[in-house]
Coordinates of C-alpha atoms and ligand atoms in Angstrom, one line a residue:
M1 CA -21.5 15.6 2.1
S2 CA -21.7 14.5 5.7
E3 CA -18.5 14.4 7.7
S4 CA -17.0 10.9 7.6
R5 CA -15.3 9.1 10.5
R6 CA -17.4 11.2 13.0
F7 CA -16.4 8.9 15.9
S8 CA -12.7 8.5 15.0
R9 CA -10.1 10.1 17.4
V10 CA -7.5 10.2 14.6
R11 CA -8.2 10.6 10.9
P12 CA -5.9 9.9 7.9
L13 CA -4.5 12.9 6.1
P14 CA -6.0 13.7 2.7
A15 CA -4.5 12.0 -0.4
G16 CA -1.3 13.6 -1.5
S17 CA -0.3 14.8 2.0
V18 CA 2.6 12.4 2.6
Q19 CA 5.5 11.1 0.6
W20 CA 8.3 8.7 1.6
T21 CA 11.6 10.4 0.9
D22 CA 14.3 7.9 1.8
G23 CA 15.0 5.0 4.0
F24 CA 13.3 1.7 4.6
W25 CA 9.7 2.4 3.5
A26 CA 10.8 4.6 0.7
D27 CA 13.0 1.7 -0.6
C28 CA 10.0 -0.7 -0.3
F29 CA 7.8 1.8 -2.1
D30 CA 10.3 2.3 -5.0
L31 CA 10.7 -1.5 -5.3
C32 CA 6.9 -1.8 -5.5
H33 CA 6.7 1.0 -8.1
E34 CA 9.7 0.0 -10.3
T35 CA 9.8 -3.8 -10.0
A36 CA 6.9 -5.4 -8.2
L37 CA 4.0 -3.9 -10.1
P38 CA 5.5 -4.4 -13.6
S39 CA 6.3 -7.9 -12.7
M40 CA 2.9 -8.4 -11.2
R41 CA 1.3 -7.2 -14.5
R42 CA 3.2 -10.0 -16.3
A43 CA 1.8 -12.5 -13.8
L44 CA -1.8 -11.2 -14.3
D45 CA -1.3 -11.5 -18.0
D46 CA -0.2 -15.1 -17.7
P47 CA -3.2 -17.3 -18.5
D48 CA -1.9 -20.0 -16.2
N49 CA -1.8 -17.8 -13.1
A50 CA -4.7 -18.0 -10.6
A51 CA -5.5 -14.3 -11.2
V52 CA -6.1 -13.4 -14.8
L53 CA -6.7 -9.9 -16.0
A54 CA -8.0 -11.1 -19.4
N55 CA -11.2 -12.4 -17.8
F56 CA -12.6 -8.9 -18.0
A57 CA -11.9 -8.6 -21.7
V58 CA -13.6 -12.0 -22.3
A59 CA -16.6 -11.0 -20.2
A60 CA -16.8 -7.7 -22.1
G61 CA -16.8 -9.6 -25.4
L62 CA -13.6 -7.9 -26.5
R63 CA -11.8 -11.3 -26.9
D64 CA -12.7 -14.9 -27.1
G65 CA -12.0 -17.3 -24.3
T66 CA -13.3 -18.8 -21.1
H67 CA -12.9 -17.8 -17.5
R68 CA -9.5 -18.8 -16.2
G69 CA -8.1 -18.8 -12.7
T70 CA -9.8 -18.8 -9.3
F71 CA -13.3 -17.5 -8.3
W72 CA -11.5 -14.6 -6.6
S73 CA -9.4 -13.6 -9.6
D74 CA -11.4 -10.4 -10.2
G75 CA -10.7 -9.2 -6.7
D76 CA -7.0 -9.8 -7.0
C77 CA -7.0 -7.7 -10.2
H78 CA -8.9 -4.9 -8.5
K79 CA -6.2 -4.9 -5.7
Y80 CA -3.6 -4.5 -8.4
V81 CA -5.5 -1.4 -9.8
Q82 CA -5.6 -0.1 -6.2
A83 CA -1.8 -0.5 -5.9
L84 CA -1.3 1.4 -9.2
A85 CA -3.6 4.2 -8.0
H86 CA -1.7 4.6 -4.7
V87 CA 1.7 4.8 -6.6
F88 CA 0.2 7.2 -9.1
E89 CA -1.1 9.4 -6.2
A90 CA 2.4 9.6 -4.7
T91 CA 4.5 9.9 -7.9
G92 CA 2.3 11.2 -10.8
D93 CA 3.9 8.6 -13.0
E94 CA 1.8 9.1 -16.2
P95 CA 2.2 5.6 -17.7
L96 CA 0.4 4.2 -14.6
D97 CA -2.5 6.5 -15.3
E98 CA -2.7 5.2 -18.9
E99 CA -2.5 1.6 -17.7
M100 CA -5.3 2.2 -15.2
D101 CA -7.4 3.9 -18.0
E102 CA -7.0 0.8 -20.2
I103 CA -7.8 -1.7 -17.5
I104 CA -10.8 0.3 -16.2
S105 CA -12.3 0.7 -19.6
T106 CA -12.3 -3.1 -20.0
I107 CA -13.8 -3.6 -16.5
A108 CA -16.5 -1.1 -17.2
Q109 CA -17.4 -2.9 -20.4
A110 CA -17.6 -6.2 -18.6
Q111 CA -20.2 -4.9 -16.1
E112 CA -23.8 -6.1 -16.6
P113 CA -26.4 -3.4 -17.3
D114 CA -27.9 -3.9 -13.7
G115 CA -24.4 -3.3 -12.1
Y116 CA -23.4 -6.9 -11.4
L117 CA -19.8 -7.7 -12.1
N118 CA -18.1 -11.0 -11.4
T119 CA -16.5 -12.6 -14.5
Q120 CA -16.3 -16.1 -12.9
I121 CA -20.2 -16.1 -12.8
Q122 CA -20.8 -14.2 -16.0
L123 CA -18.6 -16.6 -18.0
S124 CA -20.3 -19.7 -16.5
D125 CA -23.8 -21.1 -16.0
K126 CA -23.4 -21.0 -12.2
G127 CA -26.0 -18.2 -11.4
R128 CA -25.6 -15.4 -9.0
W129 CA -25.5 -15.8 -5.2
Q130 CA -25.7 -19.6 -5.2
N131 CA -22.6 -20.4 -3.2
K132 CA -20.4 -18.2 -1.1
I133 CA -17.2 -20.0 -2.3
H134 CA -17.8 -18.1 -5.5
H135 CA -16.4 -15.0 -3.7
E136 CA -18.8 -12.6 -5.4
L137 CA -18.8 -10.1 -2.4
Y138 CA -15.0 -10.4 -2.1
N139 CA -14.5 -9.4 -5.7
L140 CA -17.0 -6.5 -5.5
G141 CA -15.6 -5.2 -2.2
H142 CA -12.1 -4.9 -3.7
L143 CA -13.7 -3.2 -6.8
L144 CA -15.3 -0.5 -4.5
T145 CA -12.1 0.2 -2.6
A146 CA -9.9 0.3 -5.7
A147 CA -12.4 2.8 -7.3
C148 CA -12.3 5.1 -4.3
V149 CA -8.5 5.1 -4.3
H150 CA -8.4 5.6 -8.1
H151 CA -10.8 8.6 -7.8
R152 CA -8.8 10.3 -5.1
A153 CA -5.5 9.7 -6.9
T154 CA -6.6 10.8 -10.4
G155 CA -9.8 12.8 -10.0
K156 CA -11.3 10.6 -12.7
D157 CA -14.6 8.9 -12.0
A158 CA -14.6 6.1 -14.6
L159 CA -14.1 3.3 -12.0
L160 CA -16.1 5.1 -9.3
R161 CA -19.1 5.0 -11.7
V162 CA -18.7 1.2 -12.1
A163 CA -18.4 0.9 -8.3
R164 CA -21.6 3.0 -7.7
R165 CA -23.5 0.9 -10.1
A166 CA -22.3 -2.3 -8.4
A167 CA -23.1 -1.0 -4.9
D168 CA -26.5 0.2 -6.0
Y169 CA -27.1 -3.3 -7.3
L170 CA -25.9 -4.9 -4.1
Y171 CA -28.3 -2.6 -2.2
T172 CA -31.3 -4.0 -4.1
V173 CA -30.2 -7.6 -3.3
F174 CA -29.0 -7.4 0.3
A175 CA -30.7 -4.3 1.9
P176 CA -34.0 -6.3 2.3
R177 CA -32.0 -8.8 4.3
P178 CA -33.2 -11.9 2.5
P179 CA -33.0 -14.7 5.1
E180 CA -31.6 -17.2 2.6
L181 CA -28.6 -14.9 2.1
A182 CA -28.0 -14.3 5.9
H183 CA -25.1 -16.7 5.9
F184 CA -23.8 -15.4 2.7
G185 CA -20.4 -13.9 3.2
F186 CA -16.8 -15.0 2.8
N187 CA -13.7 -12.8 2.9
P188 CA -16.0 -9.8 3.2
S189 CA -14.0 -7.0 1.7
N190 CA -17.4 -5.6 0.7
I191 CA -18.0 -4.1 4.2
M192 CA -14.8 -2.0 4.0
G193 CA -15.5 -1.3 0.3
L194 CA -19.0 0.0 1.1
V195 CA -17.7 2.3 3.9
D196 CA -14.9 3.5 1.5
L197 CA -17.6 4.3 -1.1
Y198 CA -19.8 6.0 1.5
R199 CA -16.8 8.2 2.5
E200 CA -16.0 9.0 -1.2
T201 CA -19.5 9.8 -2.3
G202 CA -21.5 10.7 0.8
E203 CA -24.3 8.3 -0.2
P204 CA -25.8 7.0 3.1
R205 CA -27.2 3.9 1.6
Y206 CA -23.7 2.5 1.2
L207 CA -23.0 2.9 4.9
E208 CA -26.5 1.4 5.7
L209 CA -25.6 -1.6 3.5
A210 CA -22.3 -2.1 5.2
G211 CA -24.1 -2.2 8.5
V212 CA -26.6 -4.8 7.1
F213 CA -23.7 -7.0 6.1
V214 CA -22.2 -6.8 9.7
D215 CA -25.6 -7.5 11.3
M216 CA -26.8 -10.2 8.9
R217 CA -23.9 -12.5 9.8
G218 CA -25.0 -14.9 12.4
S219 CA -28.5 -13.2 12.6
Q220 CA -30.5 -16.2 11.4
P221 CA -30.8 -19.6 13.0
W222 CA -29.0 -22.1 10.9
P223 CA -31.2 -24.1 8.6
R224 CA -31.0 -27.7 9.7
D225 CA -29.2 -28.7 6.6
L226 CA -26.6 -26.1 7.2
A227 CA -26.0 -27.4 10.7
G228 CA -25.7 -30.8 9.3
L229 CA -23.2 -29.6 6.7
A230 CA -21.0 -28.1 9.5
A231 CA -20.8 -31.5 11.2
L232 CA -20.0 -33.2 7.9
G233 CA -17.2 -30.8 7.2
D234 CA -18.6 -28.4 4.7
P235 CA -15.8 -25.9 4.8
I236 CA -17.7 -22.6 5.0
V237 CA -20.4 -22.6 7.5
G238 CA -20.4 -21.9 11.3
D239 CA -17.2 -20.7 12.9
Q240 CA -15.3 -21.0 9.6
C241 CA -17.0 -17.8 8.4
Q242 CA -17.8 -16.3 11.9
D243 CA -21.6 -16.9 11.5
R244 CA -22.2 -19.4 14.4
V245 CA -22.4 -16.4 16.8
P246 CA -23.5 -12.9 15.9
L247 CA -20.6 -10.5 15.9
R248 CA -21.9 -8.4 18.8
D249 CA -22.1 -11.5 21.0
E250 CA -18.7 -13.0 20.0
T251 CA -16.0 -13.5 22.6
Q252 CA -13.2 -15.1 20.6
A253 CA -11.4 -15.2 17.3
V254 CA -12.5 -18.2 15.2
G255 CA -12.5 -19.4 11.7
H256 CA -10.9 -18.4 8.4
A257 CA -8.4 -15.7 9.3
V258 CA -8.8 -13.5 6.2
T259 CA -12.6 -13.7 6.5
A260 CA -12.3 -12.8 10.2
T261 CA -9.9 -9.9 9.9
Y262 CA -11.8 -8.4 6.9
L263 CA -15.1 -8.7 8.9
W264 CA -13.6 -7.0 11.9
A265 CA -11.9 -4.3 9.9
G266 CA -15.2 -3.6 8.1
A267 CA -17.1 -3.6 11.3
T268 CA -14.6 -1.1 12.8
D269 CA -15.2 1.1 9.8
V270 CA -18.9 1.0 10.5
C271 CA -18.2 1.9 14.2
A272 CA -16.1 4.9 13.1
E273 CA -19.3 6.2 11.3
T274 CA -22.0 5.2 13.7
G275 CA -20.3 5.2 17.1
D276 CA -21.9 1.8 17.8
E277 CA -20.6 1.0 21.2
A278 CA -21.9 -2.6 21.5
L279 CA -20.1 -3.4 18.2
L280 CA -16.9 -1.7 19.3
S281 CA -16.8 -3.5 22.6
A282 CA -17.3 -6.9 20.9
L283 CA -14.4 -6.0 18.5
Q284 CA -12.2 -5.0 21.5
R285 CA -13.1 -8.3 23.2
I286 CA -12.1 -10.3 20.1
W287 CA -8.9 -8.1 19.8
E288 CA -7.8 -9.0 23.3
N289 CA -8.3 -12.7 22.5
V290 CA -6.2 -12.3 19.3
A291 CA -3.4 -10.1 20.7
E292 CA -3.1 -11.9 24.1
R293 CA -3.6 -15.5 23.0
R294 CA -3.8 -16.2 19.3
M295 CA -1.2 -14.1 17.5
Y296 CA 2.4 -15.0 16.6
V297 CA 5.4 -12.9 17.6
T298 CA 5.5 -11.8 13.9
G299 CA 1.9 -10.4 14.1
A300 CA 0.8 -13.3 11.9
V301 CA -2.6 -15.0 12.5
G302 CA -4.4 -18.2 11.5
P303 CA -2.2 -21.2 12.2
Q304 CA -4.5 -24.0 11.1
H305 CA -4.3 -25.4 7.6
R306 CA -7.3 -27.5 8.4
G307 CA -8.9 -28.6 11.7
L308 CA -11.6 -27.8 14.2
S309 CA -12.6 -24.5 15.8
P310 CA -12.6 -24.4 19.7
R311 CA -16.4 -24.9 19.3
G312 CA -16.0 -28.0 17.1
D313 CA -16.7 -26.7 13.6
Q314 CA -14.7 -27.7 10.7
V315 CA -12.4 -24.9 9.7
H316 CA -9.5 -24.2 7.4
E317 CA -6.9 -21.4 7.0
A318 CA -8.1 -20.5 10.4
F319 CA -7.5 -19.4 14.0
A320 CA -6.9 -22.2 16.5
A321 CA -7.4 -22.4 20.2
D322 CA -5.8 -20.2 22.8
W323 CA -2.0 -20.5 22.8
E324 CA -2.1 -23.0 20.0
L325 CA 0.7 -21.4 17.9
P326 CA 2.7 -24.1 16.2
N327 CA 5.7 -22.9 14.2
R328 CA 6.6 -25.3 11.3
T329 CA 2.9 -25.9 10.4
A330 CA 1.7 -22.3 10.8
Y331 CA -0.5 -21.3 7.9
N332 CA -0.4 -17.6 8.5
E333 CA -1.6 -16.5 5.1
T334 CA -0.1 -13.2 4.0
C335 CA -3.6 -11.8 3.4
A336 CA -4.6 -12.7 7.0
N337 CA -1.6 -10.9 8.4
I338 CA -2.4 -7.9 6.2
G339 CA -6.0 -8.1 7.4
N340 CA -4.7 -8.0 11.0
A341 CA -2.7 -4.9 10.2
M342 CA -5.7 -3.2 8.4
W343 CA -7.9 -4.0 11.4
N344 CA -5.4 -2.6 13.8
R345 CA -4.9 0.6 11.8
R346 CA -8.7 1.1 11.9
L347 CA -8.9 0.5 15.7
L348 CA -5.9 2.9 16.2
E349 CA -7.7 5.6 14.2
L350 CA -11.0 5.1 16.0
T351 CA -9.5 5.1 19.5
G352 CA -6.1 6.7 19.4
E353 CA -4.8 3.9 21.5
A354 CA -1.2 2.9 20.9
R355 CA -1.6 -0.8 21.5
Y356 CA -3.2 -1.0 18.1
A357 CA -0.3 0.8 16.5
D358 CA 2.1 -1.7 18.1
V359 CA 0.3 -4.7 16.5
M360 CA 0.1 -2.8 13.2
E361 CA 3.8 -2.2 13.2
R362 CA 4.6 -5.8 14.3
V363 CA 2.7 -7.1 11.2
L364 CA 4.1 -4.6 8.7
Y365 CA 7.8 -5.2 9.4
N366 CA 7.5 -9.0 9.9
S367 CA 4.6 -11.1 8.6
M368 CA 3.4 -8.6 5.8
L369 CA 6.8 -8.0 4.4
S370 CA 7.8 -11.7 4.6
G371 CA 5.1 -12.4 1.9
M372 CA 7.4 -10.9 -0.8
D373 CA 11.0 -11.6 -1.7
L374 CA 13.7 -8.9 -1.6
A375 CA 13.6 -8.6 -5.4
G376 CA 9.9 -7.8 -5.4
T377 CA 9.0 -10.4 -8.0
R378 CA 8.3 -13.6 -6.0
F379 CA 5.9 -14.3 -3.2
C380 CA 4.9 -16.8 -0.6
Y381 CA 1.4 -17.6 0.7
T382 CA 2.0 -19.1 4.1
N383 CA 4.3 -17.5 6.6
P384 CA 5.4 -20.3 9.0
L385 CA 7.9 -19.5 11.9
A386 CA 10.0 -22.5 11.1
R387 CA 10.9 -24.6 8.1
G388 CA 12.1 -28.2 8.7
P389 CA 14.6 -30.3 6.8
K390 CA 13.7 -31.7 3.3
E391 CA 12.2 -34.9 4.6
V392 CA 9.4 -32.9 6.4
A393 CA 6.4 -32.6 4.1
L394 CA 5.1 -29.2 3.2
L395 CA 1.4 -28.5 3.8
S396 CA -1.3 -26.8 1.7
H397 CA 0.0 -23.7 -0.1
D398 CA 3.5 -24.0 1.5
S399 CA 6.3 -24.0 -1.0
E400 CA 9.9 -24.8 -0.9
T401 CA 10.8 -21.5 -2.6
R402 CA 9.0 -18.3 -3.5
W403 CA 7.0 -18.2 -6.7
F404 CA 6.1 -15.8 -9.6
T405 CA 2.7 -17.3 -10.4
W406 CA 0.7 -19.6 -8.2
S407 CA -2.5 -21.6 -7.8
C408 CA -3.9 -18.9 -5.5
Y409 CA -2.7 -15.3 -6.2
C410 CA -4.6 -13.3 -3.6
C411 CA -1.5 -12.4 -1.5
P412 CA 0.8 -10.7 -4.0
P413 CA -1.5 -7.8 -5.0
N414 CA -2.4 -7.5 -1.3
V415 CA 1.3 -6.9 -0.4
A416 CA 1.6 -4.5 -3.3
R417 CA -1.4 -2.4 -2.4
T418 CA -0.3 -2.3 1.3
I419 CA 3.2 -1.1 0.4
A420 CA 2.0 1.2 -2.3
G421 CA -0.4 2.9 0.1
L422 CA 1.6 2.7 3.3
H423 CA 2.5 6.4 3.3
E424 CA -1.2 7.0 4.1
W425 CA -0.9 4.8 7.3
A426 CA 2.1 6.7 8.6
Y427 CA 0.4 9.9 9.9
G428 CA -2.9 11.1 11.1
R429 CA -4.6 14.2 12.4
S430 CA -6.9 14.8 15.3
D431 CA -8.8 17.9 16.4
D432 CA -5.7 19.1 18.2
G433 CA -2.7 18.0 16.2
L434 CA -0.6 15.7 14.0
W435 CA 0.1 12.1 14.8
V436 CA 3.2 10.1 13.8
H437 CA 2.3 6.4 13.7
L438 CA 5.1 5.0 11.6
Y439 CA 8.8 6.0 11.4
G440 CA 10.4 6.4 8.0
G441 CA 12.0 9.2 6.0
S442 CA 9.1 11.3 4.8
R443 CA 7.6 14.7 4.1
V444 CA 4.2 15.8 5.2
E445 CA 2.1 18.8 4.2
A446 CA -1.2 19.1 5.9
T447 CA -3.9 21.3 7.2
L448 CA -5.1 20.5 10.7
P449 CA -8.8 20.7 11.9
N450 CA -8.0 23.5 14.4
G451 CA -6.9 25.7 11.5
G452 CA -3.2 24.9 11.8
W453 CA -1.0 24.2 8.8
V454 CA 2.2 22.2 8.9
V455 CA 5.0 21.0 6.7
L456 CA 7.1 18.5 8.5
V457 CA 10.2 16.4 7.4
Q458 CA 11.0 13.1 9.1
E459 CA 14.6 11.8 8.9
T460 CA 15.5 8.5 10.2
D461 CA 17.3 5.2 9.4
Y462 CA 14.6 3.3 11.3
P463 CA 14.2 0.3 11.8
W464 CA 18.0 -0.1 11.6
D465 CA 18.6 2.9 13.9
G466 CA 16.6 4.3 16.7
A467 CA 17.1 8.0 16.1
V468 CA 14.2 9.9 14.5
S469 CA 14.2 13.6 13.7
L470 CA 10.9 15.4 13.1
R471 CA 11.7 18.9 11.7
I472 CA 9.1 21.6 11.2
V473 CA 9.6 23.3 7.8
E474 CA 6.6 25.5 8.0
A475 CA 3.9 25.8 10.6
Q476 CA 0.9 28.0 11.4
G477 CA -1.0 28.0 14.6
E478 CA -0.5 26.1 17.9
F479 CA -1.0 22.4 17.8
A480 CA 0.2 19.1 19.3
L481 CA 2.6 16.6 17.7
Y482 CA 1.8 13.1 18.9
V483 CA 5.0 11.0 18.8
R484 CA 4.7 7.3 19.1
I485 CA 6.8 5.3 21.6
P486 CA 6.5 1.6 20.6
A487 CA 5.7 -0.8 23.5
W488 CA 8.8 -2.8 22.7
A489 CA 11.1 0.1 23.4
E490 CA 13.0 -0.6 26.7
W491 CA 13.9 3.0 26.9
A492 CA 13.0 6.1 24.8
T493 CA 13.6 9.8 25.0
V494 CA 11.8 12.6 23.2
T495 CA 13.4 16.0 23.2
A496 CA 11.9 19.2 21.8
G497 CA 14.0 21.9 20.1
D498 CA 14.7 23.7 23.4
G499 CA 16.5 20.6 24.7
A500 CA 13.8 19.9 27.3
E501 CA 12.9 16.2 27.6
V502 CA 9.2 15.7 27.1
A503 CA 7.6 13.0 29.2
D504 CA 3.9 13.6 28.8
H505 CA 3.0 10.1 27.8
E506 CA -0.5 9.5 26.5
T507 CA -1.3 5.9 25.7
G508 CA 2.1 5.3 24.1
Y509 CA 2.0 8.6 22.2
V510 CA 4.0 11.5 23.6
R511 CA 2.1 14.7 23.1
V512 CA 4.3 17.8 22.4
Q513 CA 2.2 21.0 22.2
R514 CA 3.8 24.2 20.9
Q515 CA 3.4 27.3 18.9
W516 CA 5.6 25.7 16.3
Q517 CA 8.1 27.7 14.3
A518 CA 10.0 26.8 11.1
G519 CA 13.2 25.0 12.1
D520 CA 11.8 23.5 15.3
E521 CA 12.8 19.9 15.8
V522 CA 11.6 17.0 17.9
L523 CA 14.2 14.2 18.4
V524 CA 13.1 10.7 19.3
M525 CA 15.6 8.1 20.5
L526 CA 14.5 4.5 20.8
S527 CA 16.5 1.6 22.3
M528 CA 17.9 -0.6 19.6
E529 CA 19.7 -3.3 21.7
P530 CA 18.9 -6.8 20.5
R531 CA 16.5 -8.5 23.0
L532 CA 15.4 -12.0 23.8
V533 CA 11.6 -12.5 23.9
R534 CA 9.8 -15.3 25.5
A535 CA 6.2 -16.5 25.0
H536 CA 3.4 -17.1 27.4
P537 CA 4.2 -20.4 29.3
L538 CA 1.2 -22.1 27.8
V539 CA 2.5 -21.6 24.2
E540 CA 3.8 -25.2 24.0
H541 CA 5.7 -24.7 20.7
A542 CA 7.8 -21.8 22.2
R543 CA 8.4 -23.3 25.7
G544 CA 12.0 -23.3 26.7
Q545 CA 12.8 -21.1 23.7
A546 CA 13.4 -17.5 22.9
A547 CA 12.9 -15.3 19.8
V548 CA 15.4 -12.5 19.1
M549 CA 14.1 -9.0 18.3
R550 CA 15.7 -5.7 17.6
G551 CA 13.5 -2.7 17.3
P552 CA 10.3 -3.8 15.6
L553 CA 12.0 -6.6 13.7
V554 CA 11.8 -10.3 14.6
Y555 CA 14.9 -12.2 13.7
C556 CA 15.4 -15.8 12.6
L557 CA 18.2 -18.3 12.0
E558 CA 18.5 -19.8 8.5
S559 CA 20.5 -23.0 8.0
V560 CA 22.5 -21.3 5.2
D561 CA 24.1 -19.1 7.8
L562 CA 25.4 -22.1 9.9
P563 CA 28.8 -23.7 9.6
E564 CA 28.8 -26.7 7.3
G565 CA 27.4 -29.8 9.0
V566 CA 25.7 -28.1 12.0
P567 CA 22.0 -29.0 12.0
L568 CA 19.7 -26.1 12.8
H569 CA 17.9 -28.0 15.5
E570 CA 21.1 -28.5 17.6
V571 CA 21.7 -24.7 17.8
H572 CA 20.8 -23.2 21.2
L573 CA 20.8 -19.7 22.5
P574 CA 22.7 -19.0 25.7
R575 CA 20.6 -16.9 28.0
D576 CA 23.4 -14.3 28.2
V577 CA 24.1 -14.4 24.5
Q578 CA 25.9 -11.2 23.3
L579 CA 24.6 -10.2 19.9
T580 CA 26.3 -7.5 17.8
A581 CA 24.3 -5.6 15.2
R582 CA 26.1 -5.2 11.9
H583 CA 24.6 -3.4 9.0
G584 CA 25.6 -4.7 5.6
R585 CA 24.6 -2.7 2.5
D586 CA 25.2 -5.8 0.4
V587 CA 23.6 -8.3 2.8
L588 CA 20.1 -9.3 1.7
G589 CA 19.4 -5.9 0.1
G590 CA 20.9 -3.9 3.0
V591 CA 19.8 -5.3 6.4
T592 CA 21.2 -5.3 9.9
V593 CA 22.2 -8.8 10.9
L594 CA 22.9 -10.0 14.5
E595 CA 26.0 -11.9 15.2
G596 CA 27.2 -13.8 18.3
E597 CA 28.1 -17.1 19.8
G598 CA 25.5 -19.8 20.2
L599 CA 25.8 -23.3 21.6
R600 CA 25.6 -26.5 19.7
I601 CA 24.2 -29.2 21.9
R602 CA 25.0 -32.3 20.0
D603 CA 23.1 -35.5 20.5
C604 CA 25.6 -38.4 20.5
G605 CA 23.0 -41.2 20.2
E606 CA 22.7 -43.5 17.3
W607 CA 19.1 -43.0 16.0
E608 CA 18.9 -45.4 13.1
G609 CA 15.6 -47.4 13.5
K610 CA 14.8 -45.7 16.8
L611 CA 12.3 -43.0 17.9
Y612 CA 13.0 -42.9 21.6
Q613 CA 15.9 -43.9 23.8
A614 CA 17.4 -43.3 27.2
L615 CA 18.7 -39.9 28.0
R616 CA 22.5 -39.4 27.6
E617 CA 24.8 -36.5 28.4
P618 CA 25.1 -34.4 25.2
E619 CA 28.3 -32.9 23.8
T620 CA 28.4 -29.1 23.6
E621 CA 30.5 -26.8 21.5
K622 CA 30.3 -23.1 20.6
V623 CA 28.9 -22.2 17.2
A624 CA 28.9 -18.9 15.3
L625 CA 25.4 -17.4 15.1
R626 CA 24.2 -15.0 12.4
L627 CA 20.5 -14.0 12.6
I628 CA 18.7 -12.2 9.8
P629 CA 15.4 -10.3 9.9
Y630 CA 12.5 -12.7 9.5
Y631 CA 11.0 -10.9 6.6
A632 CA 14.2 -11.6 4.6
W633 CA 14.0 -15.4 5.0
A634 CA 13.7 -17.7 1.9
N635 CA 15.7 -15.5 -0.3
R636 CA 18.7 -17.8 -0.7
G637 CA 17.1 -21.0 -2.0
P638 CA 15.6 -23.8 0.1
A639 CA 16.8 -23.8 3.7
E640 CA 15.8 -24.7 7.2
M641 CA 14.7 -21.7 9.3
S642 CA 13.5 -21.0 12.9
V643 CA 12.3 -17.9 14.7
W644 CA 12.2 -19.6 18.1
L645 CA 15.5 -21.1 19.3
P646 CA 15.9 -23.3 22.3
L647 CA 17.6 -21.7 25.3
A648 CA 20.8 -23.4 26.5
Ligands
ZN1 ZN1 -3.9 -14.3 0.2

């Protein structure tokens, strides 16, 4: 088998190398294992949900029925299997293995003899590859990734064989690059899935096909009827699915935000295998456009429910123009935010540059986690930065409260597979050492490419506390420990066991090289003072306002935390506000809240029947402020909420 990720500076550790032990991510993992996944299984068994596991049994002829749910239901079920496999890999929990065997057996029986598998097509008269809204490549892509994770976690190849048959079939259809399918691609998890399968099997045709999917997009002139459709508002041509401009020539982030981030993540996977510099420089150009102009402070992306791209194409669930980041109407689908994190993880591993780790962390703690409630059983689809009073209408897929089943169920299993596999994101290894990307109580056992061996224990109460201890339990050989200093840290210290402060910064990672001994310890201290953050002056919806952050967490104000009768929109933040961090075990599942004194600026006008009137001197009074982490919003019933607060 050829070596995979040849061009990556940092590679993930092998399966089974890392386990969360305690603290924030360990708690999230346990919640996913014990509550979220069993609850999700009940949702997938509910015939009225948008994702329905039983479709595979119907397609396999094991039970009567028709296809139920959305076109992308199969893909959502595959994501669930992937989440089970990640949890099994970390825990060895036998019933999960049995559950996966049962589901996989049905999936295998549903597969057509030629390898095709999409129950929404098989149980209809629609025909294959007729319309990209049918999400055939999305479903198959998630199948390939789930199969690779399942194979690594269990050593069993039942799902991997299904995936190989499906990928071999895809190769026969798409490798010849049929021009009529050049524009065929929506939510392209298939590119990541094919690279995953290439890495798992060593079969070069899968990598070749992933490259074909990257190159095909935007490669053909649009047929005239397609161009006409774009003008008429057909939802998935042109910028909507990033095929107006070939990826290598693209300069900005446009279109459907899940489709975009999945495309870029898959293309980054291809770069890691091929070293394609033109492709990487296009991705970096797009990244700068996203990170510097089109991303929320929570790491969320894709504000538009429906509208126009900057080039005038009809788009939905999409990126908007530079600095166009509205709060209450932000779409910010949980899947798009996760796609952004997945893309940044890949760029981080490819380049070793800390700026990607910063975005990845920003998403994970804020706009990924906000997609699930604190109990692990209810979800939301959109992740706006403000929620208005009751009389303000909700937009597409917004909901007053979090839900158990929904008309589109793509996000819940995406959150689950991300949390379930997050321990694999936390560390990496390069030719010369071990990298610590994410902070959280954990234990690592890994060999290093230079022949070293390390067992390391991380202890921390991050993100509530800024102290992190990295203790060597066993070590063999000399190697470097790469310790991440987030860009948000206003100050940070890294001290090695001998008490010496280490200041050898390398792109945000401090490199500590030693002949490590058992008992050696590296201590990281990160500033945890609450801080006010402002946005670029051209972000109209944040002008004159500030967001509050502490560590990696974005905070928000919910109306339930205000004194009776104080409307949220009258609450202002004094520039010199003193915020005190208070950790409450019984507050919202154990979070640190920020308390202080805000200013209520009270409009004294009579507004009945008026929209505008002459300016008057307002009344001001002090008001008690209590800010909660943004990810924990919408856990106490319907309420108004805002991340950005006007400055007094
Ligand atoms: Zn989604």
